[in-house]
Short mmCIF file of C-alpha atoms and ligand atoms in Angstrom, two decimals:
data_model
loop_
_atom_site.label_atom_id
_atom_site.label_comp_id
_atom_site.label_asym_id
_atom_site.label_seq_id
_atom_site.Cartn_x
_atom_site.Cartn_y
_atom_site.Cartn_z
CA UNK A 250 104.18 89.73 91.73
CA UNK A 251 103.20 89.93 88.08
CA UNK A 252 101.25 92.67 86.27
CA UNK A 253 101.06 96.33 87.22
CA UNK A 254 101.26 96.89 90.95
CA UNK A 255 99.59 99.56 93.05
CA UNK A 256 102.37 100.66 95.32
CA UNK A 257 102.04 102.76 98.46
CA UNK A 258 105.38 104.36 99.36
CA UNK A 259 105.36 105.79 102.88
CA UNK A 260 107.95 108.48 103.54
CA UNK A 261 108.39 108.91 99.79
CA UNK A 262 109.21 112.61 100.14
CA UNK A 263 112.28 111.87 102.29
CA UNK A 264 115.81 111.11 101.14
CA UNK A 265 115.74 107.39 100.33
CA UNK A 266 112.00 107.29 99.64
CA UNK A 267 112.23 109.99 96.94
CA UNK A 268 115.22 108.29 95.29
CA UNK A 269 113.24 105.04 95.40
CA UNK A 270 110.12 106.59 93.83
CA UNK A 271 112.18 107.93 90.92
CA UNK A 272 114.00 104.60 90.56
CA UNK A 273 110.78 102.55 90.66
CA UNK A 274 108.75 104.75 88.33
CA UNK A 275 111.54 104.65 85.73
CA UNK A 276 111.95 100.88 86.00
CA UNK A 277 108.27 99.91 86.32
CA UNK A 278 106.41 102.68 84.44
CA UNK A 279 103.06 100.84 84.47
CA UNK A 280 102.95 100.59 88.26
CA UNK A 281 100.77 103.08 90.12
CA UNK A 282 102.79 104.88 92.83
CA UNK A 283 101.06 106.62 95.72
CA UNK A 284 103.31 108.49 98.14
CA UNK A 285 101.98 108.93 101.68
CA UNK A 286 104.08 111.45 103.59
CA UNK A 287 103.48 113.76 106.55
CA UNK A 288 106.07 116.29 105.23
CA UNK A 289 107.97 116.60 108.48
CA UNK A 290 111.12 118.76 108.42
CA UNK A 291 112.76 115.85 106.51
CA UNK A 292 110.10 115.46 103.83
CA UNK A 293 110.10 117.72 100.80
CA UNK A 294 107.84 117.53 97.77
CA UNK A 295 110.63 119.25 95.86
CA UNK A 296 112.47 115.90 96.07
CA UNK A 297 109.74 114.39 93.87
CA UNK A 298 109.61 117.15 91.27
CA UNK A 299 110.74 114.84 88.45
CA UNK A 300 107.75 112.49 88.90
CA UNK A 301 105.06 115.03 89.87
CA UNK A 302 103.62 115.21 86.35
CA UNK A 303 103.35 111.46 85.71
CA UNK A 304 99.76 110.27 85.62
CA UNK A 305 100.68 107.02 87.40
CA UNK A 306 101.81 109.06 90.44
CA UNK A 307 99.82 110.61 93.27
CA UNK A 308 100.90 112.39 96.44
CA UNK A 309 98.89 112.11 99.64
CA UNK A 310 99.81 114.51 102.41
CA UNK A 311 99.07 112.31 105.42
CA UNK A 312 100.47 110.88 108.60
CA UNK A 313 100.93 107.18 109.38
CA UNK A 314 99.73 108.03 112.88
CA UNK A 315 96.30 108.66 111.30
CA UNK A 316 94.62 105.27 110.62
CA UNK A 317 91.82 106.97 108.65
CA UNK A 318 94.12 108.39 105.98
CA UNK A 319 95.95 105.05 105.63
CA UNK A 320 92.68 103.09 105.30
CA UNK A 321 91.17 105.59 102.87
CA UNK A 322 94.29 105.58 100.67
CA UNK A 323 94.51 101.78 100.62
CA UNK A 324 90.84 101.47 99.72
CA UNK A 325 90.65 104.21 97.10
CA UNK A 326 93.84 103.11 95.37
CA UNK A 327 93.34 99.35 95.84
CA UNK A 328 96.92 99.18 97.13
CA UNK A 329 98.54 95.74 96.86
CA UNK A 330 102.15 96.64 97.74
CA UNK A 331 103.54 98.79 100.56
CA UNK A 332 107.15 99.97 100.73
CA UNK A 333 107.55 101.46 104.17
CA UNK A 334 110.22 104.16 104.51
CA UNK A 335 108.39 106.66 106.74
CA UNK A 336 110.32 107.14 109.95
CA UNK A 337 112.05 109.56 112.19
CA UNK A 338 115.58 108.76 111.04
CA UNK A 339 118.19 110.90 112.79
CA UNK A 340 119.97 109.35 115.79
CA UNK A 341 120.91 112.72 117.38
CA UNK A 342 117.25 113.81 117.35
CA UNK A 343 116.24 110.52 118.98
CA UNK A 344 118.60 111.26 121.86
CA UNK A 345 116.96 114.64 122.47
CA UNK A 346 113.33 113.73 121.69
CA UNK A 347 112.70 109.98 121.65
CA UNK A 348 108.93 110.22 121.77
CA UNK A 349 108.45 111.13 118.10
CA UNK A 350 110.51 108.03 117.21
CA UNK A 351 108.27 105.73 119.23
CA UNK A 352 105.19 107.34 117.75
CA UNK A 353 106.11 107.22 114.06
CA UNK A 354 108.45 104.24 113.94
CA UNK A 355 106.53 101.89 116.26
CA UNK A 356 102.90 103.06 116.44
CA UNK A 357 102.93 104.28 112.82
CA UNK A 358 104.29 100.96 111.56
CA UNK A 359 101.65 99.09 113.54
CA UNK A 360 98.93 101.33 112.05
CA UNK A 361 100.12 100.41 108.55
CA UNK A 362 100.24 96.71 109.39
CA UNK A 363 96.72 96.82 110.85
CA UNK A 364 95.40 98.54 107.72
CA UNK A 365 97.23 96.07 105.48
CA UNK A 366 95.78 93.15 107.42
CA UNK A 367 92.28 94.58 107.10
CA UNK A 368 92.53 95.15 103.33
CA UNK A 369 94.69 92.17 102.32
CA UNK A 370 93.77 89.36 104.70
CA UNK A 371 90.44 90.03 106.38
CA UNK A 372 88.63 91.54 103.37
CA UNK A 373 86.36 89.76 100.86
CA UNK A 374 87.78 92.00 98.15
CA UNK A 375 91.45 91.37 99.02
CA UNK A 376 93.91 91.57 96.10
CA UNK A 377 95.10 88.23 94.69
CA UNK A 378 98.61 88.97 95.91
CA UNK A 379 100.19 91.47 98.26
CA UNK A 380 103.56 92.48 99.74
CA UNK A 381 104.61 94.64 102.70
CA UNK A 382 108.27 95.61 102.35
CA UNK A 383 109.80 97.13 105.48
CA UNK A 384 112.91 99.31 105.19
CA UNK A 385 115.11 98.96 108.25
CA UNK A 386 118.65 99.61 109.37
CA UNK A 387 121.87 97.93 110.50
CA UNK A 388 121.64 99.94 113.75
CA UNK A 389 119.24 97.33 115.20
CA UNK A 390 122.24 95.00 115.58
CA UNK A 391 124.10 97.33 117.93
CA UNK A 392 127.82 98.03 117.68
CA UNK A 393 130.95 96.11 116.64
CA UNK A 394 134.52 96.04 117.93
CA UNK A 395 137.55 96.25 115.62
CA UNK A 396 137.93 92.50 114.96
CA UNK A 397 134.26 91.50 115.04
CA UNK A 398 132.70 89.92 111.97
CA UNK A 399 130.16 92.08 110.11
CA UNK A 400 126.43 91.86 110.97
CA UNK A 401 124.58 88.96 109.36
CA UNK A 402 120.83 88.30 109.39
CA UNK A 403 121.52 85.95 112.34
CA UNK A 404 123.15 88.63 114.51
CA UNK A 405 121.08 89.16 117.65
CA UNK A 406 119.32 92.49 117.95
CA UNK A 407 121.01 94.89 120.43
CA UNK A 408 119.80 98.41 119.59
CA UNK A 409 121.62 101.17 121.47
CA UNK A 410 119.85 104.46 120.63
CA UNK A 411 116.16 105.30 120.93
CA UNK A 412 116.14 105.45 117.11
CA UNK A 413 117.62 101.97 116.79
CA UNK A 414 115.29 100.60 119.48
CA UNK A 415 112.24 102.01 117.70
CA UNK A 416 113.36 100.48 114.38
CA UNK A 417 114.02 97.14 116.10
CA UNK A 418 110.48 97.21 117.52
CA UNK A 419 109.06 97.91 114.07
CA UNK A 420 111.05 95.00 112.57
CA UNK A 421 109.59 92.67 115.20
CA UNK A 422 106.05 93.88 114.48
CA UNK A 423 106.48 93.21 110.75
CA UNK A 424 107.82 89.73 111.49
CA UNK A 425 104.90 89.02 113.81
CA UNK A 426 102.28 89.94 111.19
CA UNK A 427 103.84 87.38 108.87
CA UNK A 428 104.03 84.68 111.51
CA UNK A 429 100.63 85.29 113.10
CA UNK A 430 98.43 86.48 110.23
CA UNK A 431 100.24 85.11 107.19
CA UNK A 432 100.95 88.56 105.79
CA UNK A 433 103.49 88.47 102.94
CA UNK A 434 106.35 90.59 104.18
CA UNK A 435 110.01 91.20 103.40
CA UNK A 436 112.48 93.30 105.39
CA UNK A 437 115.82 94.85 104.43
CA UNK A 438 118.39 96.12 106.93
CA UNK A 439 120.88 98.42 105.33
CA UNK A 440 123.93 100.47 106.22
CA UNK A 441 124.48 104.25 106.08
CA UNK A 442 123.11 105.72 102.86
CA UNK A 443 124.39 108.83 101.12
CA UNK A 444 123.58 110.59 97.84
CA UNK A 445 121.36 113.30 96.33
CA UNK A 446 118.48 114.74 98.38
CA UNK A 447 119.83 113.70 101.79
CA UNK A 448 118.79 116.20 104.45
CA UNK A 449 121.85 118.19 105.61
CA UNK A 450 121.77 116.92 109.18
CA UNK A 451 123.44 113.60 108.34
CA UNK A 452 127.25 113.44 108.24
CA UNK A 453 128.04 113.75 104.52
CA UNK A 454 125.60 116.48 103.37
CA UNK A 455 126.10 118.44 106.62
CA UNK A 456 129.88 118.48 106.13
CA UNK A 457 129.54 119.53 102.46
CA UNK A 458 127.14 122.38 103.29
CA UNK A 459 129.35 123.57 106.17
CA UNK A 460 132.49 123.42 104.04
CA UNK A 461 130.85 125.47 101.26
CA UNK A 462 129.50 128.06 103.69
CA UNK A 463 132.68 128.35 105.79
CA UNK A 464 131.27 126.78 108.97
CA UNK A 465 133.01 124.37 111.36
CA UNK A 466 133.05 120.65 110.49
CA UNK A 467 132.09 119.04 113.85
CA UNK A 468 133.61 115.56 114.21
CA UNK A 469 132.18 113.71 117.22
CA UNK A 470 134.69 112.31 119.73
CA UNK A 471 138.02 111.42 118.11
CA UNK A 472 136.50 110.61 114.69
CA UNK A 473 137.50 106.93 114.90
CA UNK A 474 133.92 105.60 114.61
CA UNK A 475 133.32 103.48 111.53
CA UNK A 476 130.32 103.33 109.22
CA UNK A 477 129.66 101.18 106.13
CA UNK A 478 128.58 103.57 103.34
CA UNK A 479 126.04 102.72 100.64
CA UNK A 480 125.15 104.91 97.67
CA UNK A 481 121.39 105.42 97.69
CA UNK A 482 120.77 104.01 94.17
CA UNK A 483 122.44 100.76 95.25
CA UNK A 484 120.05 100.63 98.19
CA UNK A 485 117.07 101.11 95.83
CA UNK A 486 118.35 98.30 93.59
CA UNK A 487 118.71 96.09 96.68
CA UNK A 488 115.14 96.76 97.81
CA UNK A 489 113.89 95.98 94.29
CA UNK A 490 115.71 92.61 94.37
CA UNK A 491 114.35 91.75 97.82
CA UNK A 492 110.79 92.65 96.78
CA UNK A 493 110.90 90.74 93.50
CA UNK A 494 113.16 87.80 94.27
CA UNK A 495 113.34 87.57 98.08
CA UNK A 496 111.72 84.83 100.11
CA UNK A 497 108.47 85.94 101.75
CA UNK A 498 109.02 86.39 105.48
CA UNK A 499 112.79 86.76 105.06
CA UNK A 500 115.17 89.54 106.07
CA UNK A 501 118.14 90.60 103.90
CA UNK A 502 121.10 92.78 104.83
CA UNK A 503 122.08 95.36 102.21
CA UNK A 504 125.48 97.03 102.47
CA UNK A 505 128.16 98.76 100.48
CA UNK A 506 131.36 96.92 101.53
CA UNK A 507 132.68 100.39 102.29
CA UNK A 508 133.86 100.78 105.87
CA UNK A 509 135.31 104.20 106.61
CA UNK A 510 136.36 106.02 109.78
CA UNK A 511 134.44 109.30 110.14
CA UNK A 512 137.62 111.36 110.22
CA UNK A 513 138.79 109.78 106.96
CA UNK A 514 135.45 110.60 105.31
CA UNK A 515 135.72 114.22 106.46
CA UNK A 516 139.34 114.52 105.27
CA UNK A 517 138.46 112.97 101.90
CA UNK A 518 135.56 115.38 101.57
CA UNK A 519 137.88 118.33 102.35
CA UNK A 520 140.40 117.38 99.68
CA UNK A 521 137.65 116.70 97.11
CA UNK A 522 136.21 120.17 97.73
CA UNK A 523 139.68 121.76 97.43
CA UNK A 524 140.17 119.91 94.13
CA UNK A 525 136.75 120.98 92.82
CA UNK A 526 137.51 124.65 93.56
CA UNK A 527 140.96 124.36 91.95
CA UNK A 528 139.37 122.93 88.79
CA UNK A 529 136.52 125.44 88.53
CA UNK A 530 137.09 129.14 89.32
CA UNK A 531 133.34 129.78 89.24
CA UNK A 532 132.91 127.91 92.56
CA UNK A 533 134.86 130.63 94.42
CA UNK A 534 132.35 133.19 93.13
CA UNK A 535 129.39 130.97 94.04
CA UNK A 536 130.68 130.06 97.53
CA UNK A 537 132.81 133.01 98.70
CA UNK A 538 132.68 131.90 102.38
CA UNK A 539 134.38 128.57 101.63
CA UNK A 540 138.06 128.37 102.71
CA UNK A 541 138.78 126.94 99.25
CA UNK A 542 137.56 130.25 97.74
CA UNK A 543 140.22 132.12 99.77
CA UNK A 544 143.16 129.89 98.94
CA UNK A 545 142.88 128.06 102.30
CA UNK A 546 142.43 124.37 102.95
CA UNK A 547 138.90 123.13 103.73
CA UNK A 548 140.49 120.92 106.40
CA UNK A 549 141.09 124.08 108.48
CA UNK A 550 137.37 123.91 109.39
CA UNK A 551 137.62 120.48 111.07
CA UNK A 552 136.99 120.55 114.83
CA UNK A 553 136.54 117.74 117.33
CA UNK A 554 133.43 118.14 119.50
CA UNK A 555 131.79 116.27 122.40
CA UNK A 556 130.88 112.71 121.48
CA UNK A 557 127.30 111.58 120.78
CA UNK A 558 125.78 109.87 123.85
CA UNK A 559 125.96 106.09 123.50
CA UNK A 560 127.78 106.51 120.16
CA UNK A 561 128.01 103.12 118.40
CA UNK A 562 131.62 102.54 117.43
CA UNK A 563 131.38 100.46 114.27
CA UNK A 564 128.74 99.18 111.84
CA UNK A 565 129.52 96.71 109.06
CA UNK A 566 127.08 94.73 106.93
CA UNK A 567 127.63 91.22 105.62
CA UNK A 568 125.46 91.13 102.49
CA UNK A 569 126.42 87.58 101.47
CA UNK A 570 122.82 86.33 101.64
CA UNK A 571 121.52 89.06 99.30
CA UNK A 572 124.47 88.45 96.96
CA UNK A 573 124.06 84.69 96.80
CA UNK A 574 120.25 84.47 96.75
CA UNK A 575 119.34 87.64 94.87
CA UNK A 576 122.45 88.58 92.89
CA UNK A 577 122.77 91.88 94.80
CA UNK A 578 126.01 93.82 94.27
CA UNK A 579 126.56 97.54 94.86
CA UNK A 580 127.59 99.38 91.67
CA UNK A 581 129.22 102.46 93.22
CA UNK A 582 132.38 102.38 95.28
CA UNK A 583 132.82 105.15 97.81
CA UNK A 584 134.99 107.35 95.56
CA UNK A 585 132.50 107.29 92.65
CA UNK A 586 129.42 107.62 94.87
CA UNK A 587 130.97 110.43 96.85
CA UNK A 588 131.93 112.35 93.68
CA UNK A 589 128.35 111.99 92.36
CA UNK A 590 127.05 113.32 95.69
CA UNK A 591 129.47 116.26 95.86
CA UNK A 592 128.72 117.25 92.25
CA UNK A 593 124.99 117.09 92.98
CA UNK A 594 125.38 119.30 96.08
CA UNK A 595 127.52 121.81 94.11
CA UNK A 596 124.88 121.97 91.37
CA UNK A 597 121.87 122.10 93.71
CA UNK A 598 122.66 124.92 96.11
CA UNK A 599 119.05 126.14 95.74
CA UNK A 600 117.73 122.78 96.96
CA UNK A 601 119.83 122.55 100.14
CA UNK A 602 119.33 126.17 101.08
CA UNK A 603 115.57 125.81 100.59
CA UNK A 604 115.13 122.57 102.54
CA UNK A 605 117.22 123.91 105.39
CA UNK A 606 115.19 127.10 105.81
CA UNK A 607 111.83 125.55 104.86
CA UNK A 608 111.33 127.82 101.82
CA UNK A 609 110.88 124.83 99.49
CA UNK A 610 107.29 124.90 100.73
CA UNK A 611 106.75 128.21 98.92
CA UNK A 612 108.43 126.83 95.83
CA UNK A 613 106.23 123.74 95.79
CA UNK A 614 103.02 125.67 96.41
CA UNK A 615 103.85 127.89 93.41
CA UNK A 616 104.41 124.84 91.24
CA UNK A 617 101.97 122.25 92.58
CA UNK A 618 98.78 123.43 94.21
CA UNK A 619 96.94 120.08 94.28
CA UNK A 620 97.67 118.30 97.53
CA UNK A 621 95.15 115.72 98.59
P1 NAD B 267 114.30 110.83 106.04
O1 NAD B 267 114.30 111.34 107.44
O2 NAD B 267 115.09 111.54 105.01
O3 NAD B 267 112.79 110.76 105.50
C1 NAD B 267 111.73 110.27 106.27
C2 NAD B 267 110.43 110.60 105.55
O4 NAD B 267 109.34 110.08 106.33
C3 NAD B 267 110.17 112.09 105.38
O5 NAD B 267 109.68 112.35 104.08
C4 NAD B 267 109.11 112.40 106.43
O6 NAD B 267 108.26 113.49 106.08
C5 NAD B 267 108.35 111.08 106.47
N1 NAD B 267 107.66 110.87 107.74
C6 NAD B 267 108.18 110.99 109.00
N2 NAD B 267 107.23 110.75 109.92
C7 NAD B 267 106.09 110.45 109.24
C8 NAD B 267 104.79 110.11 109.63
N3 NAD B 267 104.44 110.02 110.93
N4 NAD B 267 103.86 109.85 108.68
C9 NAD B 267 104.20 109.93 107.36
N5 NAD B 267 105.42 110.29 106.93
C10 NAD B 267 106.36 110.53 107.86
O7 NAD B 267 114.74 109.32 106.16
P2 NAD B 267 115.63 108.44 105.17
O8 NAD B 267 117.06 108.66 105.49
O9 NAD B 267 115.15 108.61 103.78
O10 NAD B 267 115.27 106.96 105.70
C11 NAD B 267 114.16 106.25 105.15
C12 NAD B 267 114.04 104.91 105.84
O11 NAD B 267 115.25 104.18 105.67
C13 NAD B 267 113.81 105.01 107.35
O12 NAD B 267 112.89 104.02 107.72
C14 NAD B 267 115.18 104.73 107.95
O13 NAD B 267 115.07 104.16 109.23
C15 NAD B 267 115.75 103.76 106.94
N6 NAD B 267 117.21 103.77 106.84
C16 NAD B 267 117.89 104.91 106.57
C17 NAD B 267 119.27 104.90 106.44
C18 NAD B 267 120.07 106.13 106.13
O14 NAD B 267 121.30 106.07 106.11
N7 NAD B 267 119.45 107.27 105.86
C19 NAD B 267 119.96 103.68 106.59
C20 NAD B 267 119.23 102.53 106.88
C21 NAD B 267 117.85 102.58 106.98
O1 TDX B 268 127.98 116.32 112.75
C1 TDX B 268 128.23 115.10 112.82
N1 TDX B 268 129.47 114.69 113.21
C2 TDX B 268 129.82 113.38 113.33
O2 TDX B 268 130.96 113.05 113.69
C3 TDX B 268 127.24 114.10 112.48
C4 TDX B 268 125.86 114.50 112.04
C5 TDX B 268 127.61 112.79 112.59
N2 TDX B 268 128.84 112.42 113.02
C6 TDX B 268 129.19 110.99 113.11
C7 TDX B 268 128.21 110.14 113.90
C8 TDX B 268 128.28 108.80 113.19
O3 TDX B 268 129.36 108.05 113.71
O4 TDX B 268 129.14 110.48 111.78
C9 TDX B 268 128.59 109.15 111.74
C10 TDX B 268 127.36 109.17 110.86
O5 TDX B 268 126.37 109.92 111.53
P1 TDX B 268 124.89 110.12 110.91
O6 TDX B 268 125.02 110.67 109.53
O7 TDX B 268 124.08 110.86 111.91
O8 TDX B 268 124.42 108.60 110.72
P2 TDX B 268 124.25 107.39 111.77
O9 TDX B 268 124.06 107.88 113.15
O10 TDX B 268 125.36 106.42 111.52
O11 TDX B 268 122.85 106.77 111.27
C11 TDX B 268 122.57 106.66 109.84
O12 TDX B 268 122.75 105.36 109.38
C12 TDX B 268 121.79 104.39 109.75
C13 TDX B 268 121.15 107.16 109.54
O13 TDX B 268 120.97 108.47 110.03
C14 TDX B 268 120.12 106.22 110.07
O14 TDX B 268 118.82 106.64 109.67
C15 TDX B 268 120.38 104.85 109.51
O15 TDX B 268 119.48 103.93 110.03
#
């Protein structure tokens, strides 16, 4: 699309969404960005603090299960582009409470698609151009064995958790709106993200917080499961390329070429934390509960716990299509991305303590009273 866009970012107060909003507003300062977010436990306006004062930005506190708020926002803002991040995103939660995943990830996505169809296809005042970009995951492809080739865009869907099944359903809905109604859509399926502002329930931030506060580091099963790790800024760059250069109706895999066993990630994290404490005496004062503050090894906190039900063994993304068609290439390797993430967590203790106990809500209401 050319000219300034009016972009609706659903789930923009979550981990990847907030990183994307900052990325996009820096790169495309003339675009209008409207964040629509229900502020579940995973959504924090504090994540968007750096863009709150821009006059091209607006926050709408609303739920994608509410068709009225979607329709009103699309109409009032004349939205021509949707980037859809909003989802329930944590596999363990989907095992305990799948219903919220079906509601938000399936019904919520369909609500957005219905609103987009109404405003972009069935309306007399439809914008000249439009795009619905859907953010999905490698988990829709199921699990791999040790010698299997990485997932390509041709790999058959075989979702194994309620989370993965709900994302697979949403991918199919997006595809069907393109095929049936001619909606201009793109989809990206990416591997495990990590980086600043990730809620400390996912492996990397959880392990960092536990290591700094002297709590156990719970490795599921024997720790041999493999994930393909992608630094969040590389994901944002990948989405940008898909939206601006991708073929309408196409799906692109985005990955980091970074396969790691969970136990190796945890061990690497432990030695990086030990090294950080050795290099900076102040950390022992700031985090007195950490083993590294008491001359012990962080690794002493590692414990093996019961495996996740239905735990997928390995994910790996083949991003050849995005590389060859779009010029996509991740910039961070795991060592550099991990160091950036650890440094951010060490410097932002206030953020992770506040999002974990919910007190960021007080902070945000002191700083930003205007929620629509
Ligand atoms: P997240 O859980 O950190 O954030 C989700 C955001 O969506 C939150 O701000 C939350 O408040 C909002 N939200 C949830 N339900 C909503 C609803 N009904 N209405 C409006 N807003 C709602 O998730 P994330 O890790 O940033 O993931 C973002 C997207 O990327 C998801 O679609 C996820 O499936 C996909 N994805 C994530 C990863 C990963 O490693 N985190 C990897 C691949 C794909
Ligand atoms: O405490 C833990 N111990 C542990 O061993 C946690 C939280 C996780 N794990 C393991 C399970 C996985 O093998 O670490 C691996 C990563 O777990 P998560 O961080 O929960 O991520 P995963 O289940 O792989 O899913 C993530 O990547 C794909 C995101 O949460 C999804 O939203 C995304 O679609």
